Structures are given as C-alpha cells and as structure tokens.
Short mmCIF file of C-alpha atoms and ligand atoms in Angstrom, two decimals:
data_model
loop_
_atom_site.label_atom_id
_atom_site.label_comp_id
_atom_site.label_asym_id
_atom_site.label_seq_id
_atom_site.Cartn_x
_atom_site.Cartn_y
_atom_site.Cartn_z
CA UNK A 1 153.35 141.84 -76.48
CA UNK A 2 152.63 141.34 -80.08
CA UNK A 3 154.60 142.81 -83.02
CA UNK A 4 152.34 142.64 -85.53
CA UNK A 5 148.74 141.76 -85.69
CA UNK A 6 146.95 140.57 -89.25
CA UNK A 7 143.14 142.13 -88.97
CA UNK A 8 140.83 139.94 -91.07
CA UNK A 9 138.40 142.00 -91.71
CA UNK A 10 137.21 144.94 -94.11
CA UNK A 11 135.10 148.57 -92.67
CA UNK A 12 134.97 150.10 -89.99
CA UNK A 13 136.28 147.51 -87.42
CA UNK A 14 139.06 147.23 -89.15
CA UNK A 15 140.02 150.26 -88.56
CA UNK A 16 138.96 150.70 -85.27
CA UNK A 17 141.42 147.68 -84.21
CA UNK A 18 144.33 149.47 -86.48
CA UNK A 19 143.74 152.78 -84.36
CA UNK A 20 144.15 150.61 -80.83
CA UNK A 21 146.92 149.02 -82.56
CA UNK A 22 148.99 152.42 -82.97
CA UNK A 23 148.71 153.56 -79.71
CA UNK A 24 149.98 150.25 -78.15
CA UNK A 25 152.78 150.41 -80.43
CA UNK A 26 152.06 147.41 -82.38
CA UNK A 27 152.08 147.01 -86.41
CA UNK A 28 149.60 145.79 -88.37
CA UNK A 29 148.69 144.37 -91.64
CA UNK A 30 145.56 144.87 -93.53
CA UNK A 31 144.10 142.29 -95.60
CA UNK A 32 141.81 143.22 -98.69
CA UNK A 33 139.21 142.17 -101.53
CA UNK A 34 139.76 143.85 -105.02
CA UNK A 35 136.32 145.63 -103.72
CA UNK A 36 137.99 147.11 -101.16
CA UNK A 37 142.09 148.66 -102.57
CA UNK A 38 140.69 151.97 -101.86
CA UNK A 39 139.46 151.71 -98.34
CA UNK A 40 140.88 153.51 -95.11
CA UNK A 41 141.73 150.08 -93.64
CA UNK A 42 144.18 149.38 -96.35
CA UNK A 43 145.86 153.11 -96.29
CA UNK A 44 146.04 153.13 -92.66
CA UNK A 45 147.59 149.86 -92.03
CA UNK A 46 151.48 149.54 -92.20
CA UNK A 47 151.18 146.30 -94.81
CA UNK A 48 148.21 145.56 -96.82
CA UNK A 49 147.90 142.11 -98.41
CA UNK A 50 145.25 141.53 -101.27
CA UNK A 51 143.75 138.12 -100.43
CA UNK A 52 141.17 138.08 -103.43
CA UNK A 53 138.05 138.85 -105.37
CA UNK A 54 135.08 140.91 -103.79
CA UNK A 55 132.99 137.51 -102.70
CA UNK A 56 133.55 137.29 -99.04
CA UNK A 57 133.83 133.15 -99.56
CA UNK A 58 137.03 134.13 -101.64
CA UNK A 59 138.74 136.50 -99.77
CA UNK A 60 137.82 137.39 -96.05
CA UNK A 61 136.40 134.11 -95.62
CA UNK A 62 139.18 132.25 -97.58
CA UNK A 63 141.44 130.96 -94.68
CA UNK A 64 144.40 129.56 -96.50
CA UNK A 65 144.84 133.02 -98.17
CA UNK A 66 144.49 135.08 -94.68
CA UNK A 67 146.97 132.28 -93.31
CA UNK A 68 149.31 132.90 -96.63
CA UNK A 69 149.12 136.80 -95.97
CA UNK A 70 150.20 136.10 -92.02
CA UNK A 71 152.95 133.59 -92.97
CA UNK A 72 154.45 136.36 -95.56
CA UNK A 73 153.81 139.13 -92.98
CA UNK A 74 155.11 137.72 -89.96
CA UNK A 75 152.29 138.74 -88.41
CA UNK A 76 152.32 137.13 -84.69
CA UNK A 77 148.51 137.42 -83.80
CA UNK A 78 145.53 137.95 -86.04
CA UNK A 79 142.43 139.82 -84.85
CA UNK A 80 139.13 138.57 -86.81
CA UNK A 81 136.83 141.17 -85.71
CA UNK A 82 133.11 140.31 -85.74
CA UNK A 83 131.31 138.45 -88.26
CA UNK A 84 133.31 136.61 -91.40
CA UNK A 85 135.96 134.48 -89.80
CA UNK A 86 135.28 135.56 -85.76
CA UNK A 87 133.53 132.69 -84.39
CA UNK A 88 134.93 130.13 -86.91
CA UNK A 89 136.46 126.98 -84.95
CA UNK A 90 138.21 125.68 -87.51
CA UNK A 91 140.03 129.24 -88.43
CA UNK A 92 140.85 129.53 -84.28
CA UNK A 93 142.11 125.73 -84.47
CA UNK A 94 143.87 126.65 -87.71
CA UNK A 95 145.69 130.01 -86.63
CA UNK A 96 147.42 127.51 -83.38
CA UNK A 97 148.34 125.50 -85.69
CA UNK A 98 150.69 127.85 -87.44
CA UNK A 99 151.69 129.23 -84.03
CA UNK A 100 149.79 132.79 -84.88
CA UNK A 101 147.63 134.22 -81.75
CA UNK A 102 143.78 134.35 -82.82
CA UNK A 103 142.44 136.90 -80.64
CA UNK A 104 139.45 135.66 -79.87
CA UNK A 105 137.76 132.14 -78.44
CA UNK A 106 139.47 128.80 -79.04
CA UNK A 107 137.83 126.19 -81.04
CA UNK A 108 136.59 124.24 -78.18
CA UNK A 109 134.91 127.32 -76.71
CA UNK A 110 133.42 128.38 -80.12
CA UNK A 111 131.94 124.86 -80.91
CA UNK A 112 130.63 124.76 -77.51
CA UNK A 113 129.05 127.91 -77.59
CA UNK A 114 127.76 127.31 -81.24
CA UNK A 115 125.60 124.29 -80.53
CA UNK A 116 123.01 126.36 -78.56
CA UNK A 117 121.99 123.11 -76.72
CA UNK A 118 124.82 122.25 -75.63
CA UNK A 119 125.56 125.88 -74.62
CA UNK A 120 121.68 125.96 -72.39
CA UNK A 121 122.78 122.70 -71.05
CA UNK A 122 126.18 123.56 -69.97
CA UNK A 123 124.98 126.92 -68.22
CA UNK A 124 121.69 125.23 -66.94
CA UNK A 125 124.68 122.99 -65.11
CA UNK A 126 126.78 126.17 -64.24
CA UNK A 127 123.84 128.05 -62.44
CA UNK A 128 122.89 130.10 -64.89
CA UNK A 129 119.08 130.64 -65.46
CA UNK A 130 117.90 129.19 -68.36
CA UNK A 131 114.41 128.77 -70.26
CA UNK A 132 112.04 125.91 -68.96
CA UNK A 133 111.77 123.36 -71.93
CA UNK A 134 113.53 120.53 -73.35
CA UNK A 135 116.16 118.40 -72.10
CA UNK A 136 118.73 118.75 -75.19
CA UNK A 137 117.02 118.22 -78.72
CA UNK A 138 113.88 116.52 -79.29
CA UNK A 139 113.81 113.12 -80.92
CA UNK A 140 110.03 113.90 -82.35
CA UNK A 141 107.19 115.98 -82.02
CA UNK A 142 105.05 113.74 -79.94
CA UNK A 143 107.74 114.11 -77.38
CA UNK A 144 107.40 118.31 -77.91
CA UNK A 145 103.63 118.60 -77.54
CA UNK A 146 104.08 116.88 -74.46
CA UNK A 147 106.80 119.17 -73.08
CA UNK A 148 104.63 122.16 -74.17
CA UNK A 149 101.92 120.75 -72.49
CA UNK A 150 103.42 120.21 -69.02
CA UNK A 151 105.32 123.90 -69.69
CA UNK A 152 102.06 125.32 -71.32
CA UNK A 153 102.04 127.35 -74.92
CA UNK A 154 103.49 129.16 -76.44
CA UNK A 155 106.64 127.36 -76.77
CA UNK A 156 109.23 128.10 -79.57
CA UNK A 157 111.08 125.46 -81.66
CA UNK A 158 114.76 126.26 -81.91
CA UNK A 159 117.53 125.26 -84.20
CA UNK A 160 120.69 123.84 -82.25
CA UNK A 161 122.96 125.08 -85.05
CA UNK A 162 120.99 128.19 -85.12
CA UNK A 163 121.48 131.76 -83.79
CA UNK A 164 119.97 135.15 -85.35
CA UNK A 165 116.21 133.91 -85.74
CA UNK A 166 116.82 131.69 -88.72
CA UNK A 167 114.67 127.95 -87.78
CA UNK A 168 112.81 129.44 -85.05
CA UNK A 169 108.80 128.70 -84.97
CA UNK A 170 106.58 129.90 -82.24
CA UNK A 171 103.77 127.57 -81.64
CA UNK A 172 100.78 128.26 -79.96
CA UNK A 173 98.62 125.09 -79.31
CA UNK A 174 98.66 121.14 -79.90
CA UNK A 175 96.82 121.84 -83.40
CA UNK A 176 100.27 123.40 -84.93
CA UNK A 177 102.96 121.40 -83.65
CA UNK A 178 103.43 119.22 -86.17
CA UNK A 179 103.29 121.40 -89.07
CA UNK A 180 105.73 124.10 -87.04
CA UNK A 181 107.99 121.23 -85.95
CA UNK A 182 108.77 120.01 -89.55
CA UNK A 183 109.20 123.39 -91.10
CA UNK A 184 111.72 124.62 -88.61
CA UNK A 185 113.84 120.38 -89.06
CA UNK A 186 113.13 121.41 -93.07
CA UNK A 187 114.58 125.05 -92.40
CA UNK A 188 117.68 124.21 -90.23
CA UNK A 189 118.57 121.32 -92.34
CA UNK A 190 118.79 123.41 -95.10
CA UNK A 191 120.30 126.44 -93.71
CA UNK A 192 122.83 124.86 -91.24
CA UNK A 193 123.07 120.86 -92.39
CA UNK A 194 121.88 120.42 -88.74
CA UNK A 195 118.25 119.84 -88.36
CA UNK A 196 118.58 119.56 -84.18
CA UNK A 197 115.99 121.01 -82.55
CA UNK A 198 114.98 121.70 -78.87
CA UNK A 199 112.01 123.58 -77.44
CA UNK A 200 111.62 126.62 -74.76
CA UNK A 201 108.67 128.25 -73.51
CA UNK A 202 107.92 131.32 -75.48
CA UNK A 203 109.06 134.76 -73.95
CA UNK A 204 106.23 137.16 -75.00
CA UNK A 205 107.59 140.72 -75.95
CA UNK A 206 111.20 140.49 -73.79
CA UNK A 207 113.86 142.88 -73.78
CA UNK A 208 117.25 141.52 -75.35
CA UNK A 209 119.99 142.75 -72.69
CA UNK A 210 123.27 141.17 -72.87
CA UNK A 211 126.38 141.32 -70.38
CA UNK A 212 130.24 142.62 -71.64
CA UNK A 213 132.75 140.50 -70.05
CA UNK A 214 136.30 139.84 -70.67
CA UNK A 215 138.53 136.95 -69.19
CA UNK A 216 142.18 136.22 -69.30
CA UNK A 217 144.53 133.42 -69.19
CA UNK A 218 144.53 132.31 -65.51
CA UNK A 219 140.73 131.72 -65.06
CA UNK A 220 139.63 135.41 -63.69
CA UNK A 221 136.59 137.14 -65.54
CA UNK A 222 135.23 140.25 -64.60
CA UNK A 223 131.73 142.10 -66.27
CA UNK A 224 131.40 145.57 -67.80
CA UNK A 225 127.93 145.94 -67.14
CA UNK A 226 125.11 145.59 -70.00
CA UNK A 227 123.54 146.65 -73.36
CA UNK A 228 120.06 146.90 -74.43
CA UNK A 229 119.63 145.75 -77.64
CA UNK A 230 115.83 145.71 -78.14
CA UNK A 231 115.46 147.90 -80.98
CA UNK A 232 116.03 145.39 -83.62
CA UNK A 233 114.23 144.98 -87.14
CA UNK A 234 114.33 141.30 -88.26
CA UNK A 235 117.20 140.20 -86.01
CA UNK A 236 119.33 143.48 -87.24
CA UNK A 237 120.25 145.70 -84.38
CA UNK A 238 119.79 149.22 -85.18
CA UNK A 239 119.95 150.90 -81.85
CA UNK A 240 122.04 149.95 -78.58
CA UNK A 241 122.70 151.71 -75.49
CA UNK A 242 124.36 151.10 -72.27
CA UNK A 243 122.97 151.56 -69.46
CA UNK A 244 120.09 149.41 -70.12
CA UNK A 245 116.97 151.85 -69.10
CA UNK A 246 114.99 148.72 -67.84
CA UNK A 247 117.86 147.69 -65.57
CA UNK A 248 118.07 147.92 -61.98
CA UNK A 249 121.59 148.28 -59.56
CA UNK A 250 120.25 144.93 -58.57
CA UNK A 251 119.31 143.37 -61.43
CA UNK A 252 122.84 144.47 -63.14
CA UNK A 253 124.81 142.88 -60.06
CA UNK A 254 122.61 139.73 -60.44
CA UNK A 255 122.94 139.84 -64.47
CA UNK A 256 126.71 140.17 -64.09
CA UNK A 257 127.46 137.93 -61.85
CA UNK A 258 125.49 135.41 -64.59
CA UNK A 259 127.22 136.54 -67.40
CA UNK A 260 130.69 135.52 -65.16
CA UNK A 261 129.39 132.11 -64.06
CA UNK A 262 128.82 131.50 -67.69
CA UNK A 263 131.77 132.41 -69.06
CA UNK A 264 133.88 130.42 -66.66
CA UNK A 265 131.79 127.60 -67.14
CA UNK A 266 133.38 127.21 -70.43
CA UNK A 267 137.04 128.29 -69.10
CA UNK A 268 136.31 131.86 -71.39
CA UNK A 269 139.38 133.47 -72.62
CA UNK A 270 138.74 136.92 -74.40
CA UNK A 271 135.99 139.63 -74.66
CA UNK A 272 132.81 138.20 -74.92
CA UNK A 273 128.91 138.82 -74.74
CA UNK A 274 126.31 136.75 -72.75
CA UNK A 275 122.76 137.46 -74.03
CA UNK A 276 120.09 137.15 -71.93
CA UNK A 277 116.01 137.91 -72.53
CA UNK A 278 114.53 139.71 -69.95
CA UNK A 279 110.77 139.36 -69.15
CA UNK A 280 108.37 142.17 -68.10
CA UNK A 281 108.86 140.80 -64.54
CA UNK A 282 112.61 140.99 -64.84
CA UNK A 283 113.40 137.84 -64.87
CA UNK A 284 116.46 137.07 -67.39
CA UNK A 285 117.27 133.98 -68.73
CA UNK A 286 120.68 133.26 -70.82
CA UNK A 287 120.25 132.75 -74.57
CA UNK A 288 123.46 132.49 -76.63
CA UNK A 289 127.19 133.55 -75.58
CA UNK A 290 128.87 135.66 -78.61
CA UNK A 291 132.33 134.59 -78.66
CA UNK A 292 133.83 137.67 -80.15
CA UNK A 293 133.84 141.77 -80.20
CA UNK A 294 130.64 142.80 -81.24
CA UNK A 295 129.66 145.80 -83.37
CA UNK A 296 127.79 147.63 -80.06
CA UNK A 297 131.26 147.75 -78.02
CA UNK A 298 131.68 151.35 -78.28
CA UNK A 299 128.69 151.69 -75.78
CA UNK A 300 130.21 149.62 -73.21
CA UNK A 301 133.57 151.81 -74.03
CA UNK A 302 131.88 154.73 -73.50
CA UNK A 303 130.34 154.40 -70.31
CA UNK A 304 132.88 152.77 -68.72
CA UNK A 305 136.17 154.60 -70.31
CA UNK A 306 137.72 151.05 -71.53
CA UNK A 307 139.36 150.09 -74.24
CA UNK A 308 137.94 147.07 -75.15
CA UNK A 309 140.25 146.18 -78.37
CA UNK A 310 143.07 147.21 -76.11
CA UNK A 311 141.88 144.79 -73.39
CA UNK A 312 141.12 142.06 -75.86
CA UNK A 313 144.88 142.47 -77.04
CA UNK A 314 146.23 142.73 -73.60
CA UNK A 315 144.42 139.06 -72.57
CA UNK A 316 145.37 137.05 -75.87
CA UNK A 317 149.07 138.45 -75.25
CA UNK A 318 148.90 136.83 -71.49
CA UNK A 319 148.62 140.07 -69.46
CA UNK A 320 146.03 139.34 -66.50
CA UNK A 321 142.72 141.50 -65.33
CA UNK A 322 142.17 143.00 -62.19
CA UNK A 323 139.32 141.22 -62.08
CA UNK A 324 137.42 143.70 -60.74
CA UNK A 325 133.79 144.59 -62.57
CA UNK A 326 132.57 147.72 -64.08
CA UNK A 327 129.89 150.22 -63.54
CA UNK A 328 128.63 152.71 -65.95
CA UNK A 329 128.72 156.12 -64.94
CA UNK A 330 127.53 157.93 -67.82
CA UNK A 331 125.23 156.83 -70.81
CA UNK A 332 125.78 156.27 -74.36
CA UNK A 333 123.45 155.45 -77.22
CA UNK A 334 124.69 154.60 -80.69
CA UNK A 335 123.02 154.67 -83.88
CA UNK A 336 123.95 152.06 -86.77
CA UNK A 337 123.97 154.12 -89.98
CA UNK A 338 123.55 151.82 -92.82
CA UNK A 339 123.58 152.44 -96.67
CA UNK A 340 119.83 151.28 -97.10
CA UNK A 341 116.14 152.81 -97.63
CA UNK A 342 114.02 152.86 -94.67
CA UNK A 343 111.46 154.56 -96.38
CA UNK A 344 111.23 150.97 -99.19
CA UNK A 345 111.93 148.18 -96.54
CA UNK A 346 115.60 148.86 -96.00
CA UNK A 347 116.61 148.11 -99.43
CA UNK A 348 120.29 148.14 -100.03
CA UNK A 349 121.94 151.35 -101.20
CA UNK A 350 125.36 150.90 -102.35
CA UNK A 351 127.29 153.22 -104.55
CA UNK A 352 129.00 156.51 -104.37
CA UNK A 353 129.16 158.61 -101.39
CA UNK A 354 129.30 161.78 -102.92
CA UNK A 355 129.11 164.14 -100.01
CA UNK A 356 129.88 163.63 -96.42
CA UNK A 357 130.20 165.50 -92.96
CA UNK A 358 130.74 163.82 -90.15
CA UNK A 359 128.74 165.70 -87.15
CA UNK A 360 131.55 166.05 -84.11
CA UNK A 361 131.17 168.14 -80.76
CA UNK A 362 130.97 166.84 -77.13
CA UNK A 363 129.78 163.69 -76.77
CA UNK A 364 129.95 162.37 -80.36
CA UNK A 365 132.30 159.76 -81.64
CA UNK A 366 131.72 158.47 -85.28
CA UNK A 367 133.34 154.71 -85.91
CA UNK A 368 133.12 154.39 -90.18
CA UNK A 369 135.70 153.57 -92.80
CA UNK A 370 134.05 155.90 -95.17
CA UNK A 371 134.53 159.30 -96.84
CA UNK A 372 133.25 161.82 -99.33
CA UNK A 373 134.36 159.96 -102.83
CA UNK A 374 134.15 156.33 -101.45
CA UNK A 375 131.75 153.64 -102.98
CA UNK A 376 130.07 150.96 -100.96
CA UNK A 377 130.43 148.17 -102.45
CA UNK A 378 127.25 145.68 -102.56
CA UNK A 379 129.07 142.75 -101.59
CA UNK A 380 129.16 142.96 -97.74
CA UNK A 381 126.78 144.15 -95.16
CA UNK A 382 125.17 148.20 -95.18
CA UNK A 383 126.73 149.42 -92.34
CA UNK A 384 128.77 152.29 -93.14
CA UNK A 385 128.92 154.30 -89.59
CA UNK A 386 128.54 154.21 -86.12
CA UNK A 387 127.15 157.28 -84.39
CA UNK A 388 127.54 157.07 -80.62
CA UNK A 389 126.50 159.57 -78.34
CA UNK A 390 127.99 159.61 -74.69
CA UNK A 391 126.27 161.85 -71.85
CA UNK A 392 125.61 162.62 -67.98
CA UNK A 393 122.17 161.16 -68.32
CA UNK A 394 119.77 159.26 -70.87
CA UNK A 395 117.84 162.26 -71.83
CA UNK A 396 120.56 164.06 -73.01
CA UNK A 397 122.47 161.32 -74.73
CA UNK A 398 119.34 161.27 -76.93
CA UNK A 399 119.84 165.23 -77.14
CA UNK A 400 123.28 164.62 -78.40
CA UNK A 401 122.27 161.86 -80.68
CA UNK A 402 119.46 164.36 -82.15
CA UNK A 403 122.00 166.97 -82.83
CA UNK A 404 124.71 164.70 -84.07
CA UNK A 405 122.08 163.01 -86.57
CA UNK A 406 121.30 166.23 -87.74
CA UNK A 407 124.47 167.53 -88.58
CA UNK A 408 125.09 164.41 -90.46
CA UNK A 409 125.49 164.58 -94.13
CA UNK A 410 125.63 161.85 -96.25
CA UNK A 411 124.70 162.30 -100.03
CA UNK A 412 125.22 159.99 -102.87
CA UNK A 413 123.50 156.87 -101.37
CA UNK A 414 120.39 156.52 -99.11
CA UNK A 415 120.97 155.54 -95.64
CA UNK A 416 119.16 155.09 -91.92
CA UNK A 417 119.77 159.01 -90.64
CA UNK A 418 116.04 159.81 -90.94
CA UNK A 419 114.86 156.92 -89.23
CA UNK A 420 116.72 157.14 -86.02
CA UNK A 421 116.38 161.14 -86.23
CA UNK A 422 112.19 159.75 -85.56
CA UNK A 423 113.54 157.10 -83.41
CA UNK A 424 115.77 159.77 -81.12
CA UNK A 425 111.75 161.42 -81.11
CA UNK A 426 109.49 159.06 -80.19
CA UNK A 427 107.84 159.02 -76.89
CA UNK A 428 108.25 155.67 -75.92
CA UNK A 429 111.75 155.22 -76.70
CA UNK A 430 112.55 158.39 -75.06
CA UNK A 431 110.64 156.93 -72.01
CA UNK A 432 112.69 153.76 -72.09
CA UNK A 433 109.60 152.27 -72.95
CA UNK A 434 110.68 149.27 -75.58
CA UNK A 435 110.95 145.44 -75.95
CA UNK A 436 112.39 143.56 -79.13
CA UNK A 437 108.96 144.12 -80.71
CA UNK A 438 109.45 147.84 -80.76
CA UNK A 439 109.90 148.28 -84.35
CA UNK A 440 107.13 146.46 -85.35
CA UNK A 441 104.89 148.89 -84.61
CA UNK A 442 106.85 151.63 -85.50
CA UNK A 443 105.07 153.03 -88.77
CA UNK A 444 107.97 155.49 -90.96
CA UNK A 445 105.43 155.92 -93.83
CA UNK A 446 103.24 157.78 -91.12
CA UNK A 447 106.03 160.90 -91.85
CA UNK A 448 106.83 162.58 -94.74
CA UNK A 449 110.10 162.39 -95.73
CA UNK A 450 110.41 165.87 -96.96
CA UNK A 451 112.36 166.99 -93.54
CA UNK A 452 115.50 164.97 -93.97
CA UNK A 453 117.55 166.92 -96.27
C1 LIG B 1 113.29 133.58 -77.90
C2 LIG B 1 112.25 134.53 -77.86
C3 LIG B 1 111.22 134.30 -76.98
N1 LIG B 1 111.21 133.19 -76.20
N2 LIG B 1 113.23 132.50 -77.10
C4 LIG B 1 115.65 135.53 -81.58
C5 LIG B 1 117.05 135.29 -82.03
C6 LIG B 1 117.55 134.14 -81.30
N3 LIG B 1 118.87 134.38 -80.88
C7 LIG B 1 116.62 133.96 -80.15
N4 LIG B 1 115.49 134.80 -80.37
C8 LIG B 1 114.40 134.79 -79.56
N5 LIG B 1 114.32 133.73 -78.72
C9 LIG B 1 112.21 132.33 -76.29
N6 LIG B 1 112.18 131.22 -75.51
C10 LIG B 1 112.32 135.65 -78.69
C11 LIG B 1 113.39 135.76 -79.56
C12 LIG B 1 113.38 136.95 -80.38
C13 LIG B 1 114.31 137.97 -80.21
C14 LIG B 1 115.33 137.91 -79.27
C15 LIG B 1 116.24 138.94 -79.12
C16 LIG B 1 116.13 140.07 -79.91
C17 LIG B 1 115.14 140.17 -80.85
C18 LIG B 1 114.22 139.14 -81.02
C19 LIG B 1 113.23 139.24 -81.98
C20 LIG B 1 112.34 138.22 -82.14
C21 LIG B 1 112.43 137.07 -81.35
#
C-alpha cells in the first residue's frame, strides 16, 4: 500500500480523499494556491506544499510544481481528484515517469476516451449501443446533410475534442446545415484547437443516466449501479440521485453490463463513469466515459455502503475486486450547494461566509471544505457543499433533503439552498418525472424569495 499520497486538488474533494486517507493509514500531503493557506485541506493534511498564485494555470494546473511538491514529499501516489489535472494525459504520462502512482486513468485510456469519436467508435466495436450517425468525423457538410437525410432530422453536430456542450449544434432540416456546421468547426477550433466534427441523430428531451464502475489491475470490472443526472442547468449538474427513478431491475442489469463492456474495451483501470442518454422508450445509448471520480460519488456511496476513494486507492495500489456488481438498496439524493444567485442567473457569490450551520441528523452527510469565517475565493468553481440525503425510499430521501436544506444556514454569501428547497417541492420531480430539459422550464422568479431566511 501507499505511504503517502500528494492530493492535487483544492475544496471539498480534497478533503474528502484526506479523510479516506486516515482511516487506511496512509499520509498525505496537501498542495495549495496563496488563495487557499487557510483552507481545511491544508490544516488537515499531514504536509502542505504551496505550489503558487490563486490562477488555477499557476498552481493546481502547474504540473512541474505539483511534481516538485511530490519529489520533496516523497509522496508515492498522487490522487488528482476531479476536474484541474484528473483527466490530463500528459500529467498521468508525466507522474510514471517519475515513478509516482496517478490514481486515476493512464494516458492512453484518457486520450482515448477524450477524442469522443474515437471513444463511439471503439464502443460501437465493443458492443456497446451507440447513436446512429456518422462514421468518425465528417470531411464536409455535403457529406452531413446526406447522413441526416438517410438518419432523418434532427441530428446534432458534435465536437470530437468536445465534452460538456461546448461545439454542439442541433440542426433541424437541410436549410441550416451549413450555417450550423461552420459555427460549431468555428467554435471547436477555437475552444479546443480541434475543429473535428461528427454527427448523431438528435435525442429529443433524454434522461442523462450514467453507470459507476471500478476496474483493477488484472482485467476484472464490476458496476455499482447508476445515477440520474438530469437536473442540469447549462451542462452544470445541480441535482443527482441514485437509484435512477426512470430505471428498471432490467434496464440497470442491461445498463451495467454496458458500462463493463465499455470499460474493458479500453483495458479500464480505476473508478470510472460511463454516461449514457436514455430515451423516453428506454433505450440508452453511450455518450462519453469520465475517466476519473466525479463530484456525484457520494450517491453511489450511499446506496451501496462503498467507499469509493478507498476502492480507487485499493486498485491503483494492485489489490484486486471481487468482481462482483452492486445493487442499491436504499436511495440517496444530493444537492450541490454553490456560492451563486439563483434568483439573478446564478451569478457568482464569493466572499465571506459569515455564518454557518451545517444541518446533521439521520440520513444527512454534508461533503464541504468550508466554515463560519472562511472566504470563497472567486478564482475556482461555486461549489462550496454537498448535501446528500440517504433513505429507505425516494419519497423520504426528498423528506430528508427538505429538512436538511432547511436547517442549513449559510450567511455572508448567496448560495443555491432556496432553489433546491423548491426543487425538493415540485411535483414533477417528486414524481420522478424529469429529463435534462427539466430546468428549463422551471420558473424561480414565479416565488418570492421572502421564505428563505
Ligand atoms: C446529445 C443530446 C441529444 N442527442 N446527443 C450534452 C453534453 C454532451 N456531453 C452531450 N450532450 C448531449 N448530447 C444527442 N445525439 C443531448 C445532449 C444534452 C445533454 C446531455 C446530458 C445532460 C444534459 C444535456 C443538456 C443538453 C443537451
């Protein structure tokens, strides 16, 4: 097992992989911006390097200074977390390099995951259902409208290099190809310096449900079962929830099994997510393959009473699975409380938290790094806590969530509480009655927002 392990990353995850850390025994070594001296990650660590200024690109994405901090540490493993420096190739490639254990994907499996392709082609070859459409990228647009016309519109241009809705156009008939097709080459080139493209029939209002799995060293991968993540607002996740309300027994076993075939299609070492869309029908399809822990774990954890940072350690350090899958038996909801407005399109909050209770009970577990007296910095993303809610059933997981929001106090900087306490009460959600477009219609200037105190 590992010694030490260097966590490059800031907030709440890094603390939640310190906390694993402790009870398996192993020591660990926070690294830190300037922004950040004064978080919990950097008090509850044994060793806290600074590795620069508050800009991300100069400190947790600055690889020779997280390599530096390792090197002086003797850290034997490093743990990237999710976002920043997680699905980086070069950072994976770089870490074996210096002999220190990145616990996470390997290059190869990040860079064939990241071209998303390459990814559809590889699990279109592995079995795994896939959306009709193009055969690879498209060399121009004549070739697309004559896809979308054998497929039939809509059909949605997608960036190779893309991932999170950015270079995505939905077209609708022959008239707005072109146009659609040289925006999206314009927008990828710009925002990737890859202007690939490929096409899929459009999915109209889908539910985005994606599969927990973990592999180890020796080839065996077992699933945990799924999340719903449809309620989303502009590719953010707000709300996620295991089990998945839309899901079937059947469908689960059938999605499982999928998520497996595709992560041993690319030899998958690690924790790792499949996303799939699901139609009204319940049909799925796979969509992209996250190749690290993602913030919505604690659902999975939850429901399944798992470890999933321990896991993730246990795999990278050689231990095998049982390879047996999982089944949830209860279900858990959590709530992403970020430092912004709802009430003035989510606007960014930062600042000084100057009161805070945490709401506690059965049921509740609260994942943040923050604390009456802290200040969010603006520099990195608004999510300051995690509220997840664990119960016998769905209805009263929502109960729990309703009571838990309600005891939550956070002064000092505005934040997401009253939104999912009108969330928690809406009839449709409480029905299990959503798709990714969910939030779209859902109007908060319809309520006053005298009641959240
Ligand atoms: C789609 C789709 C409908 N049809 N592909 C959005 C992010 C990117 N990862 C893929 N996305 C979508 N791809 C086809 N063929 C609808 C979306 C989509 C979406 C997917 C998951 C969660 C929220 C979403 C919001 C808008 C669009």
């Amino acid at each position: 097992m590992f010694k030490k392990i260097l966590i490059a990353n800031r907030g709440e995850i890094a603390l939640r992989i310190i906390r694993t850390c402790k009870e398996m025994g192993i020591g660990t070594v926070a690294v830190y911006s300037t922004a950040d001296r004064d978080s919990l990650h950097v008090r509850f660590a044994d060793e806290a390097v600074c590795i620069g200024p508050a800009v991300s690109k100069d400190s947790y994405l600055n690889i020779p200074n997280i390599i530096a901090a390792a090197e002086l540490t003797n850290a034997d493993a490093i743990h990237p977390g999710y976002g920043f420096l997680s699905e980086n190739s070069r950072f994976s490639a770089i870490c074996a390099d210096y002999g220190i254990k990145f616990i996470g994907a390997t290059a190869e499996q990040i860079e064939k995951m990241g071209d998303k392709a390459h990814a559809k082609e590889t699990m279109k070859n592995a079995g795994v259902p896939i959306i009709p459409g193009s055969d690879g990228l498209l060399n121009d647009f004549t070739e697309g409208i004559k896809i979308a016309q054998e497929i039939g519109y809509p059909v949605i241009l997608k960036a190779t290099a893309g991932g999170g809705g950015r270079g995505m156009r939905i077209v609708w008939n022959d008239g707005e190809f072109e146009n659609a097709w040289h925006s999206a080459r314009q927008e990828a080139g710009t925002a990737f310096g890859n202007d690939g493209i490929y096409l899929e029939k459009y999915i109209e209002d889908p539910r985005h449900i994606e599969i927990q799995i973990i592999g180890d060293q020796y080839g065996t991968v077992c699933h945990l079962s799924e999340r719903d993540c449809s309620i989303q607002r502009r590719h953010q996740k707000l709300v996620e929830e295991a089990p998945s309300p839309f899901i079937t027994p059947e469908l689960r076993r059938k999605m499982g099994e999928a998520g497996i075939l595709a992560a041993k299609a690319v030899n998958y070492e690690g924790a790792g997510t499949v996303e799939f869309l699901v139609d009204k029908h319940r049909n799925f399809y796979f969509m992209e393959m996250n190749t690290r822990i993602q913030v919505e774990h604690p659902v999975t954890e939850e429901v399944i009473s798992f470890d999933l940072i321990k896991e993730q350690i246990k795999v990278a350090a050689g231990i095998p699975i049982s390879g047996k899958n999982y089944e949830p038996k209860l279900h858990a909801i959590e709530c992403r409380i970020n430092a912004e407005d709802p009430f003035h399109n989510f606007r960014p909050s930062p600042g000084t938290i100057t009161n805070f209770h945490s709401p506690g009970g059965h049921g509740v577990r609260v994942d943040t790094h923050v604390y009456a007296g802290y200040t969010i910095p603006p520099h990195y993303d608004s999510m300051i806590a995690k509220l997840i809610c664990v119960a016998q059933t769905r209805e009263e997981a929502i109960n729990t969530m309703e009571r838990a929001l309600s005891e939550f106090v956070i002064e000092g900087v505005k934040t997401t509480i009253p939104l999912h306490r009108r969330l928690m009460k809406d009839p449709n959600f409480r029905a299990g009655n959503f798709t990714t477009k969910f939030m779209e219609t859902f109007d908060l200037s319809e309520y006053p927002d005298e009641d959240d105190e």
